Structure formats: C-alpha cells, structure tokens
XYZ file of C-alpha atoms in Angstrom:
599
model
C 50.981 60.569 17.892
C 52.715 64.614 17.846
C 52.701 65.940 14.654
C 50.435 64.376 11.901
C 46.663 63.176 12.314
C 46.893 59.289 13.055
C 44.311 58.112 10.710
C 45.268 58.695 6.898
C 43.170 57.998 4.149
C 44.556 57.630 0.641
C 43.390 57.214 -2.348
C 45.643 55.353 -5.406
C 44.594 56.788 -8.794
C 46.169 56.764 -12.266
C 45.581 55.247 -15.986
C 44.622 51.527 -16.577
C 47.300 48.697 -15.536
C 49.469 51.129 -14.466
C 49.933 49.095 -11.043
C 48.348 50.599 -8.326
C 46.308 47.065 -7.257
C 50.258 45.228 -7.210
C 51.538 48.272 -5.319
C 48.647 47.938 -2.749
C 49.241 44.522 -2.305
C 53.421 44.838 -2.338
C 52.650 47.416 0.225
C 50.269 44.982 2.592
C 52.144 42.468 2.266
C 55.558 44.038 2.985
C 54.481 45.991 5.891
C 52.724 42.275 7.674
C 49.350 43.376 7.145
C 48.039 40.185 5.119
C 46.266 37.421 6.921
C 47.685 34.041 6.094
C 44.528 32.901 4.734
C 44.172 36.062 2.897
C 47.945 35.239 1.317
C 47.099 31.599 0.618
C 43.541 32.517 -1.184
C 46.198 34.592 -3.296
C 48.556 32.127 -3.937
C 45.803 29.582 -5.561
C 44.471 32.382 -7.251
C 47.824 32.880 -8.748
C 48.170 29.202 -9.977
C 45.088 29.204 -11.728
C 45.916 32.681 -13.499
C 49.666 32.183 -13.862
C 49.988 28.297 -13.801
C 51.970 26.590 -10.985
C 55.249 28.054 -9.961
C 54.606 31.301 -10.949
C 55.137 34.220 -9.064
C 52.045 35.371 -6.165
C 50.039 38.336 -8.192
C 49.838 40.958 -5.090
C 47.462 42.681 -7.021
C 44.549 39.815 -6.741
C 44.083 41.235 -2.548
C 42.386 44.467 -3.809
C 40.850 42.981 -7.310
C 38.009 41.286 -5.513
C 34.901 40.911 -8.086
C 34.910 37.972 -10.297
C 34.879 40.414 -13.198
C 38.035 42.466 -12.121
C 39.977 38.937 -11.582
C 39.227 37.560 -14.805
C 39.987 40.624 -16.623
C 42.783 41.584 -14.398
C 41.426 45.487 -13.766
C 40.090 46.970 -11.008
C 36.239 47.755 -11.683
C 34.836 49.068 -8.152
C 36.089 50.714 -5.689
C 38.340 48.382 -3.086
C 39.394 49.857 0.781
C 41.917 48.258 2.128
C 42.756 48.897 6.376
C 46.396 48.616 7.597
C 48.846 49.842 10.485
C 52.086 50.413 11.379
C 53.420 51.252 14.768
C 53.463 54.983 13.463
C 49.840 55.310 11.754
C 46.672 54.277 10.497
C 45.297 53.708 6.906
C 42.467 53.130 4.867
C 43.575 52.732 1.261
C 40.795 53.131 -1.686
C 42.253 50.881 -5.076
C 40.277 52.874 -7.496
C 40.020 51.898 -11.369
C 41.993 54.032 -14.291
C 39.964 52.642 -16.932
C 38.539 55.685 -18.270
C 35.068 53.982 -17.852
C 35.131 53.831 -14.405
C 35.737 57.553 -13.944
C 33.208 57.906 -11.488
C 34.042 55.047 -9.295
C 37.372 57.091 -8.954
C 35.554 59.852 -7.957
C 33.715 57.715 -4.808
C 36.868 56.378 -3.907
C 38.968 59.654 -3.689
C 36.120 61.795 -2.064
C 37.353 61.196 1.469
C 40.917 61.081 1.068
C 44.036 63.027 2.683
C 46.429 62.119 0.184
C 46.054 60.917 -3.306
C 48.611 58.594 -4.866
C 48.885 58.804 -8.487
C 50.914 56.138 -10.379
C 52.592 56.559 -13.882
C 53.962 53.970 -15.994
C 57.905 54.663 -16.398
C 57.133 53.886 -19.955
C 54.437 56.523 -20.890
C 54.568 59.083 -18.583
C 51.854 61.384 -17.732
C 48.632 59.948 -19.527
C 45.315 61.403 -20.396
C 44.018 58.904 -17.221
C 47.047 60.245 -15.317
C 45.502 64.204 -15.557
C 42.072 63.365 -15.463
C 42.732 61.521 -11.882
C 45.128 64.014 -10.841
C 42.475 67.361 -11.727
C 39.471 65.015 -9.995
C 42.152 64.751 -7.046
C 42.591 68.681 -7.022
C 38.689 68.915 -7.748
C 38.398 67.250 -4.266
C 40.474 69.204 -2.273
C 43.259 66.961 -1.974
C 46.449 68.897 -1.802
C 48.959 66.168 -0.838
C 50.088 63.658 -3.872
C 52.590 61.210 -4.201
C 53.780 60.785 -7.718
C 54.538 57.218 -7.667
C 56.975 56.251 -11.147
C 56.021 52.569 -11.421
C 57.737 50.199 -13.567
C 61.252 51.503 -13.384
C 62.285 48.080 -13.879
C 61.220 48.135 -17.567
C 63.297 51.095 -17.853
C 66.546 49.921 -16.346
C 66.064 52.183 -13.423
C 67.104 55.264 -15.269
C 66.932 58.387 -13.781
C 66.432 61.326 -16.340
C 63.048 59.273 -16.853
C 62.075 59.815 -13.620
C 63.372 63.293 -13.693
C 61.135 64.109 -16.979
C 57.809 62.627 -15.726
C 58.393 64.184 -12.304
C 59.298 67.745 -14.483
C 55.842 66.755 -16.644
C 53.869 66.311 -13.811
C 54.895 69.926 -11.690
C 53.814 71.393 -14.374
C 50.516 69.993 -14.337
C 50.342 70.468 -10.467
C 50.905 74.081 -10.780
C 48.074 74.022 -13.102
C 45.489 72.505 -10.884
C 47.386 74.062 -7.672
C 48.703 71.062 -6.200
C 50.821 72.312 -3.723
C 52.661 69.500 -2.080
C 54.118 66.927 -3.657
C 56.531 63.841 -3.277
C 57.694 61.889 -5.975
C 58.822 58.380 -5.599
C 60.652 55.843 -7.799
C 58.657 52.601 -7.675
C 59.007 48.437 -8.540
C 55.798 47.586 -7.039
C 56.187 44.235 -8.508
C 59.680 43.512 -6.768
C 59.203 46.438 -3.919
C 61.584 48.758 -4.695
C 60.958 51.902 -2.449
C 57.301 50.819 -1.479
C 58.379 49.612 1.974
C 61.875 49.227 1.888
C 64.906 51.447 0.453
C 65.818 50.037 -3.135
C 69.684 49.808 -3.884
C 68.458 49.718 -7.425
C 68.015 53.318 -7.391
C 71.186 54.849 -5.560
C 70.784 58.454 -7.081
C 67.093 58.675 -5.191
C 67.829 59.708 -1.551
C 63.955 60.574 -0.717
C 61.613 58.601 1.550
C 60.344 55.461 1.046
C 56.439 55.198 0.057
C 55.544 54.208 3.243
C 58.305 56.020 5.342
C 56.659 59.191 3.213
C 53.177 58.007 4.220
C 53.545 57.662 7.898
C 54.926 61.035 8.605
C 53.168 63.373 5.961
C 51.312 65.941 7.853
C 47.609 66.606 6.388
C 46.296 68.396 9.362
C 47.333 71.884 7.952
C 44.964 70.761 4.655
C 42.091 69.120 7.182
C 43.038 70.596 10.205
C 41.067 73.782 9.855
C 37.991 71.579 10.461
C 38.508 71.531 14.085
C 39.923 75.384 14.750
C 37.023 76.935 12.459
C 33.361 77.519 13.276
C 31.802 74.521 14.378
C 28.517 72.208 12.377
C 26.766 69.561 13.360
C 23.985 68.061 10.497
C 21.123 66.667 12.563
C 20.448 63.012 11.575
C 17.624 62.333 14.184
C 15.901 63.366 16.540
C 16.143 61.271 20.037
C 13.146 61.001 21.670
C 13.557 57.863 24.263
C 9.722 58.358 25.725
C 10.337 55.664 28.062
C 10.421 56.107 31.864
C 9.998 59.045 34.150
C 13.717 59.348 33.699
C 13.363 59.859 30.052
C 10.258 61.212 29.752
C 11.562 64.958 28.815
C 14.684 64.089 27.163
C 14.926 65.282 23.598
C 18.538 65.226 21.663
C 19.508 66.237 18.165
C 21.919 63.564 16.705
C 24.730 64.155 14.445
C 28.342 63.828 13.702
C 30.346 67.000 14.058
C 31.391 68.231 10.944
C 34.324 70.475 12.167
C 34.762 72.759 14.643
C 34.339 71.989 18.138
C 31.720 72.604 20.260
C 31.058 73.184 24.033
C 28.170 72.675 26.495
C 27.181 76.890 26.910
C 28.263 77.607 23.549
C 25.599 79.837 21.527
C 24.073 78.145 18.300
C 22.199 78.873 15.538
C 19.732 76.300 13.692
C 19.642 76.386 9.777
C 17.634 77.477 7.576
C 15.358 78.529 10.000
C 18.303 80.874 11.950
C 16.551 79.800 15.570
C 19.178 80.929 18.118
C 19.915 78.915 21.289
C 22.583 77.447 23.241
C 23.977 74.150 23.857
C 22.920 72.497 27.272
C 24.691 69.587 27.332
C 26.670 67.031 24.648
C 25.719 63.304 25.291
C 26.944 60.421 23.910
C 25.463 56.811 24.553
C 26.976 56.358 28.069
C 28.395 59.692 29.964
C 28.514 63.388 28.782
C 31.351 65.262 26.924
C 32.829 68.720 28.098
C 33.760 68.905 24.398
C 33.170 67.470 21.271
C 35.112 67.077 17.905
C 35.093 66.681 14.078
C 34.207 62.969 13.330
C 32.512 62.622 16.979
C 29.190 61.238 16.986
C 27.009 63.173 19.525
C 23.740 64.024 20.733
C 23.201 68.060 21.822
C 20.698 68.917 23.913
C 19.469 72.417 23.701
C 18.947 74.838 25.891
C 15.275 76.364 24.575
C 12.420 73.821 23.734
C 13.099 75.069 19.423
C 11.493 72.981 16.416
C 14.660 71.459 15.085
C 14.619 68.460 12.836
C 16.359 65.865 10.647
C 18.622 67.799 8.076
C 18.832 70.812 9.989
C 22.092 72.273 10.957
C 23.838 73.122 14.364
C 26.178 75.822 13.918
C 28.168 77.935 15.793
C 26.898 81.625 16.220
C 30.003 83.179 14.501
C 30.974 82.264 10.884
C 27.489 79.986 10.320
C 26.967 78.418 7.069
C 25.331 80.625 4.106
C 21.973 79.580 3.543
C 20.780 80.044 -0.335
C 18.480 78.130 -2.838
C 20.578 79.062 -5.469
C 24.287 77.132 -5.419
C 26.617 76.590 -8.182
C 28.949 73.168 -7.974
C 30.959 71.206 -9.789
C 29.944 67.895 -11.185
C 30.748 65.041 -12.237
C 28.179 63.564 -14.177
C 27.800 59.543 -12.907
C 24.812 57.978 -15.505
C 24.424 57.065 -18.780
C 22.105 59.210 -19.367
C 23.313 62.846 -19.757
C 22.342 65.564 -17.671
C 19.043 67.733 -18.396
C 19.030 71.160 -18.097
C 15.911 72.252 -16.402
C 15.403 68.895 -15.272
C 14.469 67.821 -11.300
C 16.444 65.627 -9.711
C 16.655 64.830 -6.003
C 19.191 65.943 -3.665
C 21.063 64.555 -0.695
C 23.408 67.056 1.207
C 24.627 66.158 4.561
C 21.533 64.825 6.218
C 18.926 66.871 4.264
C 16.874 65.642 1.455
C 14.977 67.369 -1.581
C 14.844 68.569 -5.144
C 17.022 70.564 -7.033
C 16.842 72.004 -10.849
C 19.940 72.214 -12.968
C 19.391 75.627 -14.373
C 22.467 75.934 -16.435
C 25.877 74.538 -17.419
C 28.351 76.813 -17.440
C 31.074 74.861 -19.152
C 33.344 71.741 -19.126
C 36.278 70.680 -18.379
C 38.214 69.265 -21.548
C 40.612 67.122 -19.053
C 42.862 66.360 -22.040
C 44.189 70.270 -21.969
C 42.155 71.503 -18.753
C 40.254 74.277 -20.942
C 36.970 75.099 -20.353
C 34.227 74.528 -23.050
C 31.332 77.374 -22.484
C 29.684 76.051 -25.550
C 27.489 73.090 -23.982
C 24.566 72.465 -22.602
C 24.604 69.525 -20.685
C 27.012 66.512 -19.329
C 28.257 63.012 -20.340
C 28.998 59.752 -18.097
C 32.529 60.669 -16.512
C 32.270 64.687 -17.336
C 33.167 67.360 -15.373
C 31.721 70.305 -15.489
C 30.501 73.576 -13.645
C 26.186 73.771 -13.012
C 23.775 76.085 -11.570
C 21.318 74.666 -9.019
C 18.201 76.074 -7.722
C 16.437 73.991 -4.491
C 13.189 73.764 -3.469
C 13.864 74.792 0.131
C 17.025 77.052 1.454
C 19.838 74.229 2.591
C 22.837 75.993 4.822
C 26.342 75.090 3.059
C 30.032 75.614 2.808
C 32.685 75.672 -0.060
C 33.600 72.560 -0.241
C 37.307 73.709 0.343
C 36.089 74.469 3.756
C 34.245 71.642 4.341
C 33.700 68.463 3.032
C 30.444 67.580 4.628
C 28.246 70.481 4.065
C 30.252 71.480 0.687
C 28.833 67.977 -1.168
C 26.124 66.613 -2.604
C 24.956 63.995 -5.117
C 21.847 63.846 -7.686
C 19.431 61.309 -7.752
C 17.126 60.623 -10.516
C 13.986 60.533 -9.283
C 12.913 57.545 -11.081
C 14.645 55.300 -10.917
C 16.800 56.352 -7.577
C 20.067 56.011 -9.436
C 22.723 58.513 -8.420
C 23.503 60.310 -11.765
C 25.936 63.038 -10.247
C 28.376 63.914 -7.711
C 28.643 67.753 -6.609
C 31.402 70.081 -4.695
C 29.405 73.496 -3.950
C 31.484 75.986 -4.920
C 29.324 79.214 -4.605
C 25.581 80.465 -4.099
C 23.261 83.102 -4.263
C 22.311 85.862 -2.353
C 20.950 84.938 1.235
C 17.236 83.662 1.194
C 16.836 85.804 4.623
C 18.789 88.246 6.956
C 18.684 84.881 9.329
C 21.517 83.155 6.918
C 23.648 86.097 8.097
C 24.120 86.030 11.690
C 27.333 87.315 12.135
C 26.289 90.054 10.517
C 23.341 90.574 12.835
C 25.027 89.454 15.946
C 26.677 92.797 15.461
C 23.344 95.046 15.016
C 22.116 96.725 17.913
C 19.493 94.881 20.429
C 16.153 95.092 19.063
C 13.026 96.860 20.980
C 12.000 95.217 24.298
C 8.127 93.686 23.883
C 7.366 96.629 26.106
C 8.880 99.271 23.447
C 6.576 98.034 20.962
C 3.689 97.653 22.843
C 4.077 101.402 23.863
C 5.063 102.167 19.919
C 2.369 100.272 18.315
C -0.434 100.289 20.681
C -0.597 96.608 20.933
C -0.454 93.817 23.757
C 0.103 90.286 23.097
C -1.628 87.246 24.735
C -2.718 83.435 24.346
C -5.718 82.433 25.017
C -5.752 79.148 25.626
C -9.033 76.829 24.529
C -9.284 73.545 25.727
C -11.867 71.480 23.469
C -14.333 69.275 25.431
C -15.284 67.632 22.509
C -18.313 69.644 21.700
C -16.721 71.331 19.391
C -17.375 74.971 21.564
C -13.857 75.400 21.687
C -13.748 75.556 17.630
C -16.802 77.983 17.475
C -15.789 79.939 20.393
C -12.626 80.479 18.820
C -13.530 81.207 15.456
C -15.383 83.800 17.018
C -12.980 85.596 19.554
C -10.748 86.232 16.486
C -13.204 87.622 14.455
C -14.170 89.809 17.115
C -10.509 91.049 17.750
C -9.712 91.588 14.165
C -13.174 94.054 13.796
C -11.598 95.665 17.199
C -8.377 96.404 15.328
C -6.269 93.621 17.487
C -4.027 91.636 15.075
C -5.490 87.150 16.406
C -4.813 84.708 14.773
C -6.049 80.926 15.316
C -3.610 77.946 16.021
C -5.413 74.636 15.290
C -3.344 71.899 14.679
C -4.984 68.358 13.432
C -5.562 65.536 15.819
C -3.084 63.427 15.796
C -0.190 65.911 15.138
C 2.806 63.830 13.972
C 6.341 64.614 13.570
C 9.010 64.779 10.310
C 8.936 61.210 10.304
C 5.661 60.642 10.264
C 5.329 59.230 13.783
C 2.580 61.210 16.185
C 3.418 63.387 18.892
C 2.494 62.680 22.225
C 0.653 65.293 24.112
C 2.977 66.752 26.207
C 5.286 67.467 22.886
C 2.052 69.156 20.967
C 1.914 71.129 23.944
C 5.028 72.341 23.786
C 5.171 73.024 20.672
C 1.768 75.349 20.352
C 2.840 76.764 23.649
C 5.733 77.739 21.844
C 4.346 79.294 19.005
C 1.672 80.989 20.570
C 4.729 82.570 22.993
C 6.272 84.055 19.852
C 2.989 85.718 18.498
C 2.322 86.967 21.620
C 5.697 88.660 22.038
C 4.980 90.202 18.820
C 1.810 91.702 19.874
C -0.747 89.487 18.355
C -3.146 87.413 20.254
C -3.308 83.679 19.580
C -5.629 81.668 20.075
C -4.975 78.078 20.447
C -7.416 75.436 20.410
C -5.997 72.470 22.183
C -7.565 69.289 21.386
C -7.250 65.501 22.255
C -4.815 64.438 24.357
C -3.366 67.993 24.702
C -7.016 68.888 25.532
C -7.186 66.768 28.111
C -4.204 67.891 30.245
C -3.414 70.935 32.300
C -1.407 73.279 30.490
C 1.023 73.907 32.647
C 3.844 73.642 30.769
C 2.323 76.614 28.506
C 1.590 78.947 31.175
C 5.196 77.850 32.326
C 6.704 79.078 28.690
C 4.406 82.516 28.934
C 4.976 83.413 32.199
C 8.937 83.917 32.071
C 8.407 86.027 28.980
C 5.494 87.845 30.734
C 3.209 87.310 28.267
C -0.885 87.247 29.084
C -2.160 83.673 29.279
C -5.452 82.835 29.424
C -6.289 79.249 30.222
C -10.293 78.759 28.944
C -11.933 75.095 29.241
C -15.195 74.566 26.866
C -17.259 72.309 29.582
C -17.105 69.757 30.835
C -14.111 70.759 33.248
C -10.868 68.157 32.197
C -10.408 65.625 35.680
C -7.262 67.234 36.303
C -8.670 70.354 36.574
C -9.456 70.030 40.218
C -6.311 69.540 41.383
C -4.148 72.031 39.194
C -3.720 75.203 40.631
C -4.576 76.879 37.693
C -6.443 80.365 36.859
C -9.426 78.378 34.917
C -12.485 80.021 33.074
C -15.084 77.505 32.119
C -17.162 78.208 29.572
C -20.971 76.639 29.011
C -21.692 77.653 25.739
C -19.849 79.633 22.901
C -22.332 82.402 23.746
C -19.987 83.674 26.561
C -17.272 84.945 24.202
C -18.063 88.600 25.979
C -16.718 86.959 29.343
C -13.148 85.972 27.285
C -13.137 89.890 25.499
C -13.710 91.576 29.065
C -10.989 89.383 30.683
C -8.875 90.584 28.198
C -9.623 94.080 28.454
C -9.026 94.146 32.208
C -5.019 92.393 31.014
C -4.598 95.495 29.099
C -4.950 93.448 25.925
C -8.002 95.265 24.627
C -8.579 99.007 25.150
C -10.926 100.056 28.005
C-alpha cells in the first residue's frame, strides 16, 4: 500500500466503562471480522447477562477472563487482529480502571495510534489524562478522541465541541501533535464504521475510514532512514557437517535502520569494529535487511560478540553509559526503593541496576511535578536515576523503542515491578561509546611506528601442553624472564573446558580462535603473549592461529612440550619441540633472532 505503513497498531485507552470494549466489538463486527462461532459464543453470553431477547453485548469479544465478564470491565490486556482491504490491525482493549494502570501501560507500549474514549456525559476525566499523558509518555503522537455516548446526549454538538476544546488543551500540554476527533455511538455504530445521519453537522472521517489512511510512518518511520541496530539474541553455532562446521551468526531483529552486506559496524559496549559479511535468514540471503526483520549477520572478522550485545551502524551508534535516567511507571505493590537492586532487561541484555534517586512525580491530576518524594506507588509515574552494573548501549526512547526501554525485576521474587523509557544518561563509560566522534580522528600509528617509538616488538608464542604440565612451567618461566629483560609478556591460560555465555563448552577449533585472537591483539600492541594451549586445542595444529598472525605480520612461534601432537607430522608447520622446561634459553634466542628481544 503507497502512503501509510500497512500494519497499524492501536491502542484504546480512557476511564472505566467509558466503552472502548463495545466500540472494539461494534468495530469487528461491522467491518466482518467476527467468526460466526465467535458471534454465537457472544450471543449466549448475552442471554445469560441480559436475559433472552436482549440486545448482543459487543463488548463480551474483548472481555475474555471470567472476572472481566462477570464484572463487566476489562482487567488484562485483550489484542484483537483485523483487516480491511486497505490495512492491517492489531487492537490492544486496555482497562481504565485506575487499578489497572499498568496493564494500560503494556498494552499501549507498541502502539501507532492511541484511541482515547470520553463519555459525552463527563468529559475529560482524571482516567481520561492519565491515559492520554501515559500515551504521550510512550511516544505516541497520533490520537483519536473518540466522544462516546452521544446518544445519551441527544447528539448535541457544542458537547462535542467543549470536550474536543478540553482535550487540545491538554494535548498541547503533553505535545500531542495530531489529532482527530470523532463523534461516537459505539453501542448503535454511529461513525465507528459507517457515516451516522445522526450527526449531520460532523463532516470528518469515520473511525475506521480515519484509521485506514492515517499515516504514522513520519512518527515511526525514522526507524528505517536512521542509523541502523540490531540486539543480538543468540549466537548460531550449527556445528554440524563440514558444511557448517565454520558458520557462526549473530541473531537478532533489526531495530531500525537498515543494514547492508559491506556495511561497517560497531559492537556495543565493547566498540569492536567490523563489517557485515553477509545477512542470512533461515533459507536464502538478503541484499538488505529492515526494521522488524529477523536476521542472522555474519561478520566479517572472527570478534567475541555475544547475547545482548548490539550491532550498530558505524555512524550515529548508540551511547553507551552505566548511568541512565528514565521514566517509570512503577508496576508492584510494593513501592520502589531507593538504593535498592533490581534486575534489568533491555533489549536482549540482562543485569542489575540501582535506583539512585527519584527526581519527582507526575501528579497526573494537574501534570505538575512533585520534587518532594522519594520513591513510587503501584500506577505512579515518575522520573529515576539508574546506575548498571555493566555499560548497556541505548537510545531515547523517542528514537527508538527497542533500545530506549526497559523493565525492573525484583530479584526475588521475579515479578516485574517497573516499566522504563530512557530518557538520558551519563557521560560515556569509554571513548569506544563515541565512534562517530573517533571515526573522524586521524589514523592511529602503524604497529611499525610504535615498535620504532617504543622499542618494542610483539609476538605469540605458542605452547602446546603435552600433558606434562611443561607447557605450564615453561611458560611461567618465559614470562618471567621477559618481564626481568624489560619486554612487557603476559600469560593466556584459559581453563579446560572453556565454555561460552551460555554455559555450553567450546569446541577446540572455537578456543583456538579465540586465544589466537587475543594473543593477535597483544602482539600488535607490542607485548608478547604467551598462550598455553591445552586439551583439545592442544592437540591440534594451530593453523588457524598462525593464519590470524601472519596477515597482521605478527611473530608466531609455534612450541610443542613433548611428546610431538599426531598431526604434527603432516602439518607443514615451523615446530620447536621441547624435552624439558629446561630449554626455555632455546625459546629466548629464537626470539632474539625475530627481533623480539634485543641482540
């Protein structure tokens, strides 16, 4: 479809009865999207609320818990799904009892368009502001103001002229920029689906003829034009067949932007820079992929990336702080504690998070702000300080949705006590989190400029273990040695097994390549690591980490505490085998004659 984004999701908000189940039901049912069974499930439902002969209760399709039937409310959030010829929708029916603030809050968090009903009778509420701020809270910029009940007022229009005059005021308040309002009998349909000639002085859209050709790409849009993220949610590693056997994928949904195969990345927090090799999905490969896409990138270096990391394009990345401020809505009974640790979930990463302060709350009643508090309520608002354990990358949540949210989970009990839009942060935790700053720096020295500045070579020397433990001595020793010659060493060690995030070990070719790795970076610093390889990476040729040192041209020594490893004999490898750990002089001369030590 030209024009506006096919899929719209809305969310219905107001005060308690004010209608919004009966005009989600007037509005499935009108446009053919009930299922005769669903209608005659209705119907019965109807007789045993109503009595026989009484009219069908639309509202009973969205009110689906025992509890909201009986008590005819909505309690939890409902999504409905519905289409016309000209769009898609997924409706949330979220509750107005003041009680169920929250739910309101789930429901509305990934909507377009927010519709916000008001009685004819009452006007604009306390519910009716609280649901229209959360609505501006969450970014939503598009609201219908749906006057329901007309009926009870004979149709008149100055009362639909004074709640629509109410409510701009409150808009321009909260900066609600675009709005429709709409004259509504949900309970008859007038001007839900179909023109009413009960209203002849109202010449604006119908409800749905208003729904199917808003545009919300201007307000959403931005996610695909702007600088592109992708949250890692796993890590594919199929490990099954020769065909497979190297394949490793980072799995996500792209946030916004759009990314291409060749396109330079950064991974966050860590700022590792790379480039995107290819973009896979389950069956073929994508010259492009898209907000909402669900993709696998393959990069182009062999980089330690994992679950809750971020793929971001090189220009405009995310900031990356431990220090954020958001805006809460408080979820629990129990109130908030300042200083308290809660746990975290933001996008795909995990962990804990103090609330360090409150800075105030929002009195919804007259939308002031009270500095004077010190903590949070069930179904408050209110701004917060935050301070995580680890650095997380994030947007505004006016940016972004995905990386600009967050909820709170007490660690106890695993109940979700808040819901957060990030709002600001701190200073950078390193000159990483600023990229397109750096990007802009000039180059910096070549490994050879340093080496000539500082006096210093890099290398790896390489120690296979035999199981004798020589390796382990003869290691301990060659950095002790270096260090008294002035040569910054260092000793990489990992345990046997090595295992990844998850938990799962790593087979030997991936521990390989990921000491190889490591040792290629100290060595391109100037320092000499020394790796001791053991187990299964013990056992094989490391060719793969001569591979990573020789296109940075980088010294590699490849040392094997005896017995040789079986495939030693056929690897065409430059191999020192070493009897005893009383032959570390053989490993310092070979390193003097590299240029590694002086002469």
């Amino acid at each position: 479809m030209a024009g506006p984004t096919r899929l719209l999701r809305i969310a219905t908000a107001g005060s308690v009865d004010d209608g919004k189940s009966t005009l989600i039901g007037r509005l499935l049912h009108d446009s053919k999207s009930i299922f005769v069974d669903q209608l005659e499930q209705v119907e019965l439902a109807s007789q045993r609320r109503h009595g026989v002969g009484g009219a069908v209760d639309l509202a009973l399709l969205t009110d689906g818990l025992r509890a909201e039937r009986e008590q005819g409310i909505t309690i939890d959030v409902a999504y409905r799904y519905f289409a016309t010829p000209a769009r898609s929708f997924i409706i949330a029916d979220t509750p107005g009892h003041v009680s169920y603030t929250r739910n309101m809050v789930t429901g509305a968090s990934t909507a377009d368009l927010a519709v916000v009903l008001v009685d004819a009778r009452h006007g604009i509420v306390e519910q009716s502001r609280r649901h229209a701020c959360i609505s501006a809270l969450l970014g939503i910029d598009h609201v219908v103001l749906a006057v329901n009940k007309l009926d009870l007022v004979d149709f008149d229009e100055a009362v639909f002229r004074s709640i629509l005059a109410d409510f701009a005021v409150l808009a321009e308040q909260l900066g609600i920029t675009h709005v429709q309002a709409v004259p509504l009998c949900a309970l008859d349909g007038d001007n839900v689906v179909d023109r009413s000639d009960r209203t002849p002085w109202y010449t604006g859209p119908t409800l749905l003829g208003h729904l199917e050709i808003v545009d919300v790409t201007a307000a959403r849009g931005s996610d695909r034009h702007a600088s592109a993220r992708v949250p890692v949610q796993w890590v594919v590693r199929p490990g099954s067949g020769d065909a497979h056997a190297d394949y490793r994928g980072y799995a996500g949904q792209v946030a916004r932007g759009v990314l291409r195969p060749g396109d330079d990345v950064v991974v966050l927090p860590a700022g590792t820079r790379t480039t995107i090799a290819s973009i896979d999905t389950w069956n073929t490969t994508l010259a492009a992929a898209g907000p909402g896409e669900a993709v696998t990138l393959r990069l182009a270096d062999a980089i330690d990336v994992a679950r809750g990391d971020v793929i971001a394009a090189i220009d405009d990345p995310p900031r990356v702080t431990r220090t954020l401020e958001a805006m809460l809505c408080w979820m629990h009974e129990s109130p908030l504690r300042v200083d308290a640790r809660y746990r975290f979930q933001h996008a795909t990463r995990t962990g804990r998070a103090t609330v360090t302060a409150v800075d105030h709350r929002i009195d919804i009643a007259t939308l002031a702000l009270d500095t004077d508090v010190d903590t949070l309520n069930l179904n408050e608002l209110g701004h917060v300080h935050l301070e995580t354990t680890e650095p997380i990358a994030w947007d505004a949540y006016a940016d972004n949705r995905a990386l600009g949210s967050l909820i709170l989970i007490d660690e106890t009990t695993g109940a979700t006590v808040a819901a957060g839009m990030l709002v600001a942060g701190g200073e950078p935790e390193t000159l990483d989190a600023d990229l397109a700053t750096l990007a802009r720096l000039p180059a910096e020295h070549s490994r050879a400029e340093r080496s000539a500045l500082l006096g210093l070579r890099g290398a790896t020397v390489w120690l296979a273990d035999s199981g004798r433990s020589y390796a382990q001595v003869l290691a301990a020793l060659l950095v002790r040695s270096l260090v008294e010659c002035g040569i910054p060493a260092t000793l990489l060690a990992p345990a046997d097994p090595v295992v990844a995030v998850d938990g799962a070990p790593l087979d030997a070719q991936s521990v390989t390549s990921r000491l190889a790795e490591a040792a290629r970076l100290l060595g391109d610093a100037g320092v000499v690591a020394v790796v001791v390889a053991e187990g299964a990476a013990g056992a094989l040729p490391p060719v793969l980490a001569r591979d990573v040192h020789d296109e940075a041209d980088v010294t590699f020594l490849d040392i094997v505490a005896a017995p040789r490893r079986p495939h030693d004999a056929e690897a065409d490898l430059e191999l020192i085998t070493l009897e005893s750990p009383d032959q570390l002089a053989l490993v310092l001369a070979l390193l003097r004659d590299r240029g590694v030590l002086p002469s």
